[in-house]
């Protein structure tokens, strides 16, 4: 199907251990899907496998982005084709300023030989930073180096808005955020919701979903999606924890 991010029977291993065991879900453009699941269920593995992290081996299945196989693309091609991942643990890149990093990423999206308009770029970046409540000093600092947890998460969202992806995966972007920062981040995401874009929001806690209200909620357990529902499923998980999901899975095994 085109106009979807379609994950089909995805299997992946790390160090020979199978972590994703046949995971399937489809995010149509225009929708926000949430993935919830206990720690260690494979949420970050899914995110990193899609982004092309070299520690993970894809052993089966596929991910089609608007009908194109993600696994046939190099990592930078995935990004240029419109895939974006906000990391649970953003990397620090010493020696590369935030502004230069974003500028290079934007330049890489232009046709061969075309130069980025620096004035327009800075104007846009400053406007986006203002919206996210980021001080301008962050443009000159090395990417994420010495940033607090919350500052790193805001910086991930800044990257997302500047790169304007077709599909954005946010891996526990809420973790480490106080309530005010959470609202800022949620506002940044909500402002980007559009019929032209799909979101996959990974979270351990339902709190984020009070602010980014999902269309669909999936529960990931032991490397598979074991339940799919609406927003109320997240509330049930919040109230009752994950044990009842585990019990259901084991009862059906
Ligand atoms: P979640 O994000 O749902 O908490 P992860 O995807 O991070 O879960 O981890 C799933 C499982 O895979 C865990 O048991 C974790 O220890 C293991 N795992 C993930 N990445 C690695 C890695 N690079 N090396 C070894 N084990 C890993
Ligand atoms: Mg994780």
PDB file of C-alpha atoms and ligand atoms in Angstrom:
ATOM      1  CA  UNK A   1       0.000   0.000   0.000  1.00  0.00           C
ATOM      2  CA  UNK A   2       1.292   3.459  -0.751  1.00  0.00           C
ATOM      3  CA  UNK A   3       0.812   6.393   1.636  1.00  0.00           C
ATOM      4  CA  UNK A   4       1.566   4.144   4.576  1.00  0.00           C
ATOM      5  CA  UNK A   5       4.456   2.998   6.690  1.00  0.00           C
ATOM      6  CA  UNK A   6       3.836  -0.715   6.587  1.00  0.00           C
ATOM      7  CA  UNK A   7       5.776  -3.001   8.893  1.00  0.00           C
ATOM      8  CA  UNK A   8       5.238  -6.619   7.890  1.00  0.00           C
ATOM      9  CA  UNK A   9       6.233  -9.675   9.936  1.00  0.00           C
ATOM     10  CA  UNK A  10       9.468  -8.001  10.972  1.00  0.00           C
ATOM     11  CA  UNK A  11      12.068 -10.183  12.652  1.00  0.00           C
ATOM     12  CA  UNK A  12      15.387  -8.935  13.980  1.00  0.00           C
ATOM     13  CA  UNK A  13      18.216 -10.188  16.139  1.00  0.00           C
ATOM     14  CA  UNK A  14      20.962  -8.614  18.197  1.00  0.00           C
ATOM     15  CA  UNK A  15      24.016 -10.672  19.126  1.00  0.00           C
ATOM     16  CA  UNK A  16      22.158 -13.739  17.881  1.00  0.00           C
ATOM     17  CA  UNK A  17      19.126 -13.164  20.139  1.00  0.00           C
ATOM     18  CA  UNK A  18      15.797 -12.753  18.406  1.00  0.00           C
ATOM     19  CA  UNK A  19      14.175  -9.569  19.753  1.00  0.00           C
ATOM     20  CA  UNK A  20      11.553  -8.813  17.103  1.00  0.00           C
ATOM     21  CA  UNK A  21       9.579 -11.965  16.400  1.00  0.00           C
ATOM     22  CA  UNK A  22       7.197 -11.131  13.570  1.00  0.00           C
ATOM     23  CA  UNK A  23       6.008  -7.604  14.223  1.00  0.00           C
ATOM     24  CA  UNK A  24       3.332  -6.112  11.990  1.00  0.00           C
ATOM     25  CA  UNK A  25       1.565  -2.767  11.988  1.00  0.00           C
ATOM     26  CA  UNK A  26       0.646  -0.096   9.461  1.00  0.00           C
ATOM     27  CA  UNK A  27       0.659   3.664   9.990  1.00  0.00           C
ATOM     28  CA  UNK A  28      -1.281   5.507   7.267  1.00  0.00           C
ATOM     29  CA  UNK A  29      -0.321   9.091   6.519  1.00  0.00           C
ATOM     30  CA  UNK A  30      -2.375  11.495   8.585  1.00  0.00           C
ATOM     31  CA  UNK A  31      -2.494   9.220  11.630  1.00  0.00           C
ATOM     32  CA  UNK A  32      -0.672   9.068  14.938  1.00  0.00           C
ATOM     33  CA  UNK A  33      -0.083   5.563  16.228  1.00  0.00           C
ATOM     34  CA  UNK A  34       1.300   4.863  19.683  1.00  0.00           C
ATOM     35  CA  UNK A  35       3.310   1.830  20.697  1.00  0.00           C
ATOM     36  CA  UNK A  36       3.276   0.985  24.368  1.00  0.00           C
ATOM     37  CA  UNK A  37       4.977  -1.947  26.009  1.00  0.00           C
ATOM     38  CA  UNK A  38       6.913  -3.070  29.041  1.00  0.00           C
ATOM     39  CA  UNK A  39      10.627  -2.381  29.275  1.00  0.00           C
ATOM     40  CA  UNK A  40      12.633  -4.821  27.202  1.00  0.00           C
ATOM     41  CA  UNK A  41       9.733  -5.711  24.885  1.00  0.00           C
ATOM     42  CA  UNK A  42      11.607  -4.450  21.800  1.00  0.00           C
ATOM     43  CA  UNK A  43      10.326  -0.903  21.293  1.00  0.00           C
ATOM     44  CA  UNK A  44      13.718   0.727  20.800  1.00  0.00           C
ATOM     45  CA  UNK A  45      14.872  -2.260  18.778  1.00  0.00           C
ATOM     46  CA  UNK A  46      12.028  -1.635  16.337  1.00  0.00           C
ATOM     47  CA  UNK A  47      12.946   2.053  16.084  1.00  0.00           C
ATOM     48  CA  UNK A  48      16.647   1.389  15.558  1.00  0.00           C
ATOM     49  CA  UNK A  49      16.097  -1.421  13.065  1.00  0.00           C
ATOM     50  CA  UNK A  50      14.001   0.906  10.911  1.00  0.00           C
ATOM     51  CA  UNK A  51      16.664   3.605  11.126  1.00  0.00           C
ATOM     52  CA  UNK A  52      19.336   1.096  10.053  1.00  0.00           C
ATOM     53  CA  UNK A  53      21.361   0.711  13.261  1.00  0.00           C
ATOM     54  CA  UNK A  54      24.275  -1.601  12.535  1.00  0.00           C
ATOM     55  CA  UNK A  55      24.005  -3.648  15.768  1.00  0.00           C
ATOM     56  CA  UNK A  56      20.735  -5.186  14.592  1.00  0.00           C
ATOM     57  CA  UNK A  57      20.280  -7.829  11.944  1.00  0.00           C
ATOM     58  CA  UNK A  58      17.007  -8.006  10.056  1.00  0.00           C
ATOM     59  CA  UNK A  59      16.214 -11.700   9.680  1.00  0.00           C
ATOM     60  CA  UNK A  60      12.758 -11.469   8.138  1.00  0.00           C
ATOM     61  CA  UNK A  61       9.897  -9.286   7.014  1.00  0.00           C
ATOM     62  CA  UNK A  62       9.875  -5.828   5.542  1.00  0.00           C
ATOM     63  CA  UNK A  63       9.135  -2.163   6.123  1.00  0.00           C
ATOM     64  CA  UNK A  64       7.532  -0.382   3.202  1.00  0.00           C
ATOM     65  CA  UNK A  65       7.505   3.409   3.233  1.00  0.00           C
ATOM     66  CA  UNK A  66       4.979   4.569   0.646  1.00  0.00           C
ATOM     67  CA  UNK A  67       5.541   1.232  -1.040  1.00  0.00           C
ATOM     68  CA  UNK A  68       9.351   1.423  -1.047  1.00  0.00           C
ATOM     69  CA  UNK A  69      11.422  -1.070   0.929  1.00  0.00           C
ATOM     70  CA  UNK A  70      13.286   0.750   3.689  1.00  0.00           C
ATOM     71  CA  UNK A  71      15.799  -2.077   3.963  1.00  0.00           C
ATOM     72  CA  UNK A  72      16.869  -1.563   0.346  1.00  0.00           C
ATOM     73  CA  UNK A  73      18.027   1.960   1.229  1.00  0.00           C
ATOM     74  CA  UNK A  74      21.185   3.140   2.966  1.00  0.00           C
ATOM     75  CA  UNK A  75      20.669   5.004   6.217  1.00  0.00           C
ATOM     76  CA  UNK A  76      21.054   8.442   4.640  1.00  0.00           C
ATOM     77  CA  UNK A  77      18.694   7.473   1.819  1.00  0.00           C
ATOM     78  CA  UNK A  78      16.041   6.503   4.369  1.00  0.00           C
ATOM     79  CA  UNK A  79      16.334   9.942   5.894  1.00  0.00           C
ATOM     80  CA  UNK A  80      16.212  11.753   2.578  1.00  0.00           C
ATOM     81  CA  UNK A  81      13.233   9.633   1.545  1.00  0.00           C
ATOM     82  CA  UNK A  82      11.350  10.989   4.558  1.00  0.00           C
ATOM     83  CA  UNK A  83      12.030   8.684   7.503  1.00  0.00           C
ATOM     84  CA  UNK A  84      12.900  10.268  10.840  1.00  0.00           C
ATOM     85  CA  UNK A  85      13.757   8.797  14.235  1.00  0.00           C
ATOM     86  CA  UNK A  86      13.949  10.756  17.475  1.00  0.00           C
ATOM     87  CA  UNK A  87      16.204   8.626  19.654  1.00  0.00           C
ATOM     88  CA  UNK A  88      15.411   7.511  23.189  1.00  0.00           C
ATOM     89  CA  UNK A  89      19.036   8.262  24.021  1.00  0.00           C
ATOM     90  CA  UNK A  90      20.239  10.977  21.595  1.00  0.00           C
ATOM     91  CA  UNK A  91      23.916  10.790  20.691  1.00  0.00           C
ATOM     92  CA  UNK A  92      26.349  13.591  21.388  1.00  0.00           C
ATOM     93  CA  UNK A  93      28.404  14.772  18.411  1.00  0.00           C
ATOM     94  CA  UNK A  94      31.359  16.755  19.759  1.00  0.00           C
ATOM     95  CA  UNK A  95      32.869  19.266  17.359  1.00  0.00           C
ATOM     96  CA  UNK A  96      29.780  19.621  15.162  1.00  0.00           C
ATOM     97  CA  UNK A  97      27.618  22.623  15.962  1.00  0.00           C
ATOM     98  CA  UNK A  98      23.882  22.194  16.045  1.00  0.00           C
ATOM     99  CA  UNK A  99      23.440  24.782  13.304  1.00  0.00           C
ATOM    100  CA  UNK A 100      26.004  23.160  10.999  1.00  0.00           C
ATOM    101  CA  UNK A 101      24.508  19.742  11.621  1.00  0.00           C
ATOM    102  CA  UNK A 102      21.009  20.862  10.637  1.00  0.00           C
ATOM    103  CA  UNK A 103      22.316  22.870   7.725  1.00  0.00           C
ATOM    104  CA  UNK A 104      24.247  19.882   6.358  1.00  0.00           C
ATOM    105  CA  UNK A 105      21.173  17.669   6.745  1.00  0.00           C
ATOM    106  CA  UNK A 106      19.069  20.194   4.849  1.00  0.00           C
ATOM    107  CA  UNK A 107      21.738  20.727   2.201  1.00  0.00           C
ATOM    108  CA  UNK A 108      21.807  16.959   1.631  1.00  0.00           C
ATOM    109  CA  UNK A 109      18.127  17.125   0.646  1.00  0.00           C
ATOM    110  CA  UNK A 110      18.714  19.589  -2.184  1.00  0.00           C
ATOM    111  CA  UNK A 111      19.397  18.527  -5.764  1.00  0.00           C
ATOM    112  CA  UNK A 112      23.041  18.211  -6.801  1.00  0.00           C
ATOM    113  CA  UNK A 113      24.665  21.626  -7.286  1.00  0.00           C
ATOM    114  CA  UNK A 114      21.986  23.625  -5.478  1.00  0.00           C
ATOM    115  CA  UNK A 115      23.153  25.693  -2.499  1.00  0.00           C
ATOM    116  CA  UNK A 116      21.086  26.189   0.626  1.00  0.00           C
ATOM    117  CA  UNK A 117      19.825  29.751   1.234  1.00  0.00           C
ATOM    118  CA  UNK A 118      21.674  30.468   4.492  1.00  0.00           C
ATOM    119  CA  UNK A 119      19.633  33.512   5.447  1.00  0.00           C
ATOM    120  CA  UNK A 120      16.329  31.700   5.004  1.00  0.00           C
ATOM    121  CA  UNK A 121      17.719  28.657   6.809  1.00  0.00           C
ATOM    122  CA  UNK A 122      18.756  30.622   9.906  1.00  0.00           C
ATOM    123  CA  UNK A 123      15.501  32.520   9.946  1.00  0.00           C
ATOM    124  CA  UNK A 124      13.536  29.293   9.903  1.00  0.00           C
ATOM    125  CA  UNK A 125      15.762  27.615  12.492  1.00  0.00           C
ATOM    126  CA  UNK A 126      15.422  30.529  14.912  1.00  0.00           C
ATOM    127  CA  UNK A 127      11.647  30.568  14.489  1.00  0.00           C
ATOM    128  CA  UNK A 128      11.461  26.828  15.199  1.00  0.00           C
ATOM    129  CA  UNK A 129      13.733  27.190  18.223  1.00  0.00           C
ATOM    130  CA  UNK A 130      11.540  29.973  19.576  1.00  0.00           C
ATOM    131  CA  UNK A 131       8.506  27.716  19.256  1.00  0.00           C
ATOM    132  CA  UNK A 132      10.317  25.008  21.191  1.00  0.00           C
ATOM    133  CA  UNK A 133      11.542  27.425  23.847  1.00  0.00           C
ATOM    134  CA  UNK A 134      15.200  26.794  22.934  1.00  0.00           C
ATOM    135  CA  UNK A 135      17.765  29.488  23.622  1.00  0.00           C
ATOM    136  CA  UNK A 136      19.752  30.611  20.566  1.00  0.00           C
ATOM    137  CA  UNK A 137      22.990  29.622  22.255  1.00  0.00           C
ATOM    138  CA  UNK A 138      22.104  26.045  21.290  1.00  0.00           C
ATOM    139  CA  UNK A 139      22.869  26.804  17.626  1.00  0.00           C
ATOM    140  CA  UNK A 140      26.584  27.214  18.355  1.00  0.00           C
ATOM    141  CA  UNK A 141      26.938  24.328  20.795  1.00  0.00           C
ATOM    142  CA  UNK A 142      28.019  20.861  19.672  1.00  0.00           C
ATOM    143  CA  UNK A 143      25.069  18.578  18.971  1.00  0.00           C
ATOM    144  CA  UNK A 144      23.702  17.368  22.320  1.00  0.00           C
ATOM    145  CA  UNK A 145      27.088  17.716  24.041  1.00  0.00           C
ATOM    146  CA  UNK A 146      26.478  18.533  27.681  1.00  0.00           C
ATOM    147  CA  UNK A 147      22.744  19.041  27.037  1.00  0.00           C
ATOM    148  CA  UNK A 148      20.407  18.012  29.838  1.00  0.00           C
ATOM    149  CA  UNK A 149      18.009  15.143  29.167  1.00  0.00           C
ATOM    150  CA  UNK A 150      15.181  17.559  28.421  1.00  0.00           C
ATOM    151  CA  UNK A 151      17.351  19.739  26.174  1.00  0.00           C
ATOM    152  CA  UNK A 152      18.340  16.680  24.129  1.00  0.00           C
ATOM    153  CA  UNK A 153      14.696  15.734  23.641  1.00  0.00           C
ATOM    154  CA  UNK A 154      13.799  19.244  22.498  1.00  0.00           C
ATOM    155  CA  UNK A 155      16.749  19.121  20.122  1.00  0.00           C
ATOM    156  CA  UNK A 156      15.403  15.896  18.608  1.00  0.00           C
ATOM    157  CA  UNK A 157      12.106  17.675  17.980  1.00  0.00           C
ATOM    158  CA  UNK A 158      13.967  20.624  16.451  1.00  0.00           C
ATOM    159  CA  UNK A 159      15.637  18.194  14.045  1.00  0.00           C
ATOM    160  CA  UNK A 160      12.261  16.691  13.233  1.00  0.00           C
ATOM    161  CA  UNK A 161      10.607  19.998  12.397  1.00  0.00           C
ATOM    162  CA  UNK A 162      13.601  21.149  10.343  1.00  0.00           C
ATOM    163  CA  UNK A 163      13.734  17.899   8.355  1.00  0.00           C
ATOM    164  CA  UNK A 164       9.971  17.784   7.715  1.00  0.00           C
ATOM    165  CA  UNK A 165       9.744  13.963   7.470  1.00  0.00           C
ATOM    166  CA  UNK A 166       6.926  11.903   5.964  1.00  0.00           C
ATOM    167  CA  UNK A 167       7.061   9.451   8.834  1.00  0.00           C
ATOM    168  CA  UNK A 168       8.434  10.244  12.263  1.00  0.00           C
ATOM    169  CA  UNK A 169       9.167   7.682  14.951  1.00  0.00           C
ATOM    170  CA  UNK A 170       9.570   9.143  18.432  1.00  0.00           C
ATOM    171  CA  UNK A 171      11.201   6.750  20.889  1.00  0.00           C
ATOM    172  CA  UNK A 172      10.236   7.687  24.452  1.00  0.00           C
ATOM    173  CA  UNK A 173      10.600  11.364  23.696  1.00  0.00           C
ATOM    174  CA  UNK A 174       8.690  11.950  26.948  1.00  0.00           C
ATOM    175  CA  UNK A 175      11.210  10.248  29.205  1.00  0.00           C
ATOM    176  CA  UNK A 176      13.163  12.689  31.347  1.00  0.00           C
ATOM    177  CA  UNK A 177      10.842  15.594  30.565  1.00  0.00           C
ATOM    178  CA  UNK A 178       9.067  17.616  33.220  1.00  0.00           C
ATOM    179  CA  UNK A 179       5.471  18.515  32.531  1.00  0.00           C
ATOM    180  CA  UNK A 180       6.230  21.912  30.974  1.00  0.00           C
ATOM    181  CA  UNK A 181       8.834  20.480  28.596  1.00  0.00           C
ATOM    182  CA  UNK A 182       6.444  17.645  27.787  1.00  0.00           C
ATOM    183  CA  UNK A 183       3.788  20.157  26.756  1.00  0.00           C
ATOM    184  CA  UNK A 184       6.269  22.029  24.558  1.00  0.00           C
ATOM    185  CA  UNK A 185       7.342  18.824  22.844  1.00  0.00           C
ATOM    186  CA  UNK A 186       3.743  17.673  22.410  1.00  0.00           C
ATOM    187  CA  UNK A 187       2.840  21.040  20.927  1.00  0.00           C
ATOM    188  CA  UNK A 188       5.730  20.696  18.460  1.00  0.00           C
ATOM    189  CA  UNK A 189       4.425  17.301  17.384  1.00  0.00           C
ATOM    190  CA  UNK A 190       0.785  18.341  17.229  1.00  0.00           C
ATOM    191  CA  UNK A 191       1.668  21.353  15.084  1.00  0.00           C
ATOM    192  CA  UNK A 192       3.206  18.919  12.573  1.00  0.00           C
ATOM    193  CA  UNK A 193       0.226  16.591  12.403  1.00  0.00           C
ATOM    194  CA  UNK A 194      -0.955  16.652   8.817  1.00  0.00           C
ATOM    195  CA  UNK A 195      -2.646  14.454   6.195  1.00  0.00           C
ATOM    196  CA  UNK A 196       0.823  14.241   4.611  1.00  0.00           C
ATOM    197  CA  UNK A 197       2.599  12.757   7.618  1.00  0.00           C
ATOM    198  CA  UNK A 198       2.407   9.713   9.876  1.00  0.00           C
ATOM    199  CA  UNK A 199       3.694   9.367  13.423  1.00  0.00           C
ATOM    200  CA  UNK A 200       4.706   6.363  15.460  1.00  0.00           C
ATOM    201  CA  UNK A 201       4.997   7.478  19.062  1.00  0.00           C
ATOM    202  CA  UNK A 202       6.728   4.995  21.354  1.00  0.00           C
ATOM    203  CA  UNK A 203       6.089   5.475  25.022  1.00  0.00           C
ATOM    204  CA  UNK A 204       6.147   3.535  28.240  1.00  0.00           C
ATOM    205  CA  UNK A 205       3.690   5.845  29.980  1.00  0.00           C
ATOM    206  CA  UNK A 206       0.297   7.001  28.846  1.00  0.00           C
ATOM    207  CA  UNK A 207       0.924  10.539  30.170  1.00  0.00           C
ATOM    208  CA  UNK A 208       2.373  11.660  26.808  1.00  0.00           C
ATOM    209  CA  UNK A 209      -0.801  10.465  25.098  1.00  0.00           C
ATOM    210  CA  UNK A 210      -2.844  12.983  27.086  1.00  0.00           C
ATOM    211  CA  UNK A 211      -1.043  15.618  25.034  1.00  0.00           C
ATOM    212  CA  UNK A 212      -0.427  13.782  21.770  1.00  0.00           C
ATOM    213  CA  UNK A 213      -3.737  12.001  21.357  1.00  0.00           C
ATOM    214  CA  UNK A 214      -3.189   8.908  19.205  1.00  0.00           C
ATOM    215  CA  UNK A 215      -5.575   7.512  16.626  1.00  0.00           C
ATOM    216  CA  UNK A 216      -4.446   3.957  17.344  1.00  0.00           C
ATOM    217  CA  UNK A 217      -2.609   2.300  20.248  1.00  0.00           C
ATOM    218  CA  UNK A 218      -0.563  -0.885  19.798  1.00  0.00           C
ATOM    219  CA  UNK A 219       0.817  -2.989  22.615  1.00  0.00           C
ATOM    220  CA  UNK A 220       4.225  -4.529  21.994  1.00  0.00           C
ATOM    221  CA  UNK A 221       5.104  -7.560  24.059  1.00  0.00           C
ATOM    222  CA  UNK A 222       7.978  -9.971  23.537  1.00  0.00           C
ATOM    223  CA  UNK A 223       8.750  -8.750  20.027  1.00  0.00           C
ATOM    224  CA  UNK A 224       5.219  -8.755  18.631  1.00  0.00           C
ATOM    225  CA  UNK A 225       2.174  -6.521  18.559  1.00  0.00           C
ATOM    226  CA  UNK A 226      -0.255  -8.403  20.785  1.00  0.00           C
ATOM    227  CA  UNK A 227      -3.075  -5.885  21.005  1.00  0.00           C
ATOM    228  CA  UNK A 228      -4.350  -2.923  19.017  1.00  0.00           C
ATOM    229  CA  UNK A 229      -7.035  -0.495  20.079  1.00  0.00           C
ATOM    230  CA  UNK A 230      -7.979   3.113  20.556  1.00  0.00           C
ATOM    231  CA  UNK A 231      -6.956   5.724  23.067  1.00  0.00           C
ATOM    232  CA  UNK A 232      -8.834   3.890  25.848  1.00  0.00           C
ATOM    233  CA  UNK A 233      -6.378   0.990  25.574  1.00  0.00           C
ATOM    234  CA  UNK A 234      -3.627   3.339  26.810  1.00  0.00           C
ATOM    235  CA  UNK A 235      -5.800   4.379  29.749  1.00  0.00           C
ATOM    236  CA  UNK A 236      -6.444   0.758  30.641  1.00  0.00           C
ATOM    237  CA  UNK A 237      -2.701   0.026  30.571  1.00  0.00           C
ATOM    238  CA  UNK A 238      -2.087   3.041  32.780  1.00  0.00           C
ATOM    239  CA  UNK A 239      -4.684   1.889  35.293  1.00  0.00           C
ATOM    240  CA  UNK A 240      -3.963  -1.841  35.254  1.00  0.00           C
ATOM    241  CA  UNK A 241      -0.347  -2.180  34.120  1.00  0.00           C
ATOM    242  CA  UNK A 242       0.842  -4.754  31.592  1.00  0.00           C
ATOM    243  CA  UNK A 243       0.209  -7.958  33.567  1.00  0.00           C
ATOM    244  CA  UNK A 244      -3.222  -8.600  32.074  1.00  0.00           C
ATOM    245  CA  UNK A 245      -1.717  -8.352  28.566  1.00  0.00           C
ATOM    246  CA  UNK A 246       0.991 -10.857  29.493  1.00  0.00           C
ATOM    247  CA  UNK A 247      -1.651 -13.174  30.990  1.00  0.00           C
ATOM    248  CA  UNK A 248      -3.729 -12.997  27.796  1.00  0.00           C
ATOM    249  CA  UNK A 249      -0.696 -13.728  25.632  1.00  0.00           C
ATOM    250  CA  UNK A 250       0.360 -16.671  27.762  1.00  0.00           C
ATOM    251  CA  UNK A 251      -3.214 -18.024  27.869  1.00  0.00           C
ATOM    252  CA  UNK A 252      -3.313 -17.966  24.066  1.00  0.00           C
ATOM    253  CA  UNK A 253       0.159 -19.486  23.629  1.00  0.00           C
TER     254      UNK A 253
HETATM  255  P1  LIG B   1      12.443  -1.430  25.023  1.00  0.00           P
HETATM  256  O1  LIG B   1      12.822  -0.246  24.219  1.00  0.00           O
HETATM  257  O2  LIG B   1      11.069  -1.951  24.737  1.00  0.00           O
HETATM  258  O3  LIG B   1      12.643  -1.224  26.502  1.00  0.00           O
HETATM  259  P2  LIG B   1      14.715  -2.677  23.717  1.00  0.00           P
HETATM  260  O4  LIG B   1      14.323  -2.764  22.285  1.00  0.00           O
HETATM  261  O5  LIG B   1      15.658  -1.612  24.106  1.00  0.00           O
HETATM  262  O6  LIG B   1      13.397  -2.646  24.621  1.00  0.00           O
HETATM  263  O7  LIG B   1      15.356  -4.067  24.153  1.00  0.00           O
HETATM  264  C1  LIG B   1      14.731  -5.324  23.875  1.00  0.00           C
HETATM  265  C2  LIG B   1      15.652  -6.454  24.313  1.00  0.00           C
HETATM  266  O8  LIG B   1      16.771  -6.479  23.441  1.00  0.00           O
HETATM  267  C3  LIG B   1      16.191  -6.305  25.717  1.00  0.00           C
HETATM  268  O9  LIG B   1      16.231  -7.578  26.311  1.00  0.00           O
HETATM  269  C4  LIG B   1      17.581  -5.748  25.487  1.00  0.00           C
HETATM  270  O10 LIG B   1      18.453  -6.128  26.522  1.00  0.00           O
HETATM  271  C5  LIG B   1      17.970  -6.396  24.174  1.00  0.00           C
HETATM  272  N1  LIG B   1      18.906  -5.554  23.409  1.00  0.00           N
HETATM  273  C6  LIG B   1      18.573  -4.429  22.727  1.00  0.00           C
HETATM  274  N2  LIG B   1      19.651  -3.871  22.136  1.00  0.00           N
HETATM  275  C7  LIG B   1      20.692  -4.663  22.458  1.00  0.00           C
HETATM  276  C8  LIG B   1      22.088  -4.646  22.135  1.00  0.00           C
HETATM  277  N3  LIG B   1      22.621  -3.688  21.360  1.00  0.00           N
HETATM  278  N4  LIG B   1      22.842  -5.649  22.635  1.00  0.00           N
HETATM  279  C9  LIG B   1      22.312  -6.611  23.416  1.00  0.00           C
HETATM  280  N5  LIG B   1      21.020  -6.694  23.732  1.00  0.00           N
HETATM  281  C10 LIG B   1      20.210  -5.749  23.264  1.00  0.00           C
HETATM  282 MG1  LIG B   2      13.413   1.672  24.644  1.00  0.00          MG
END
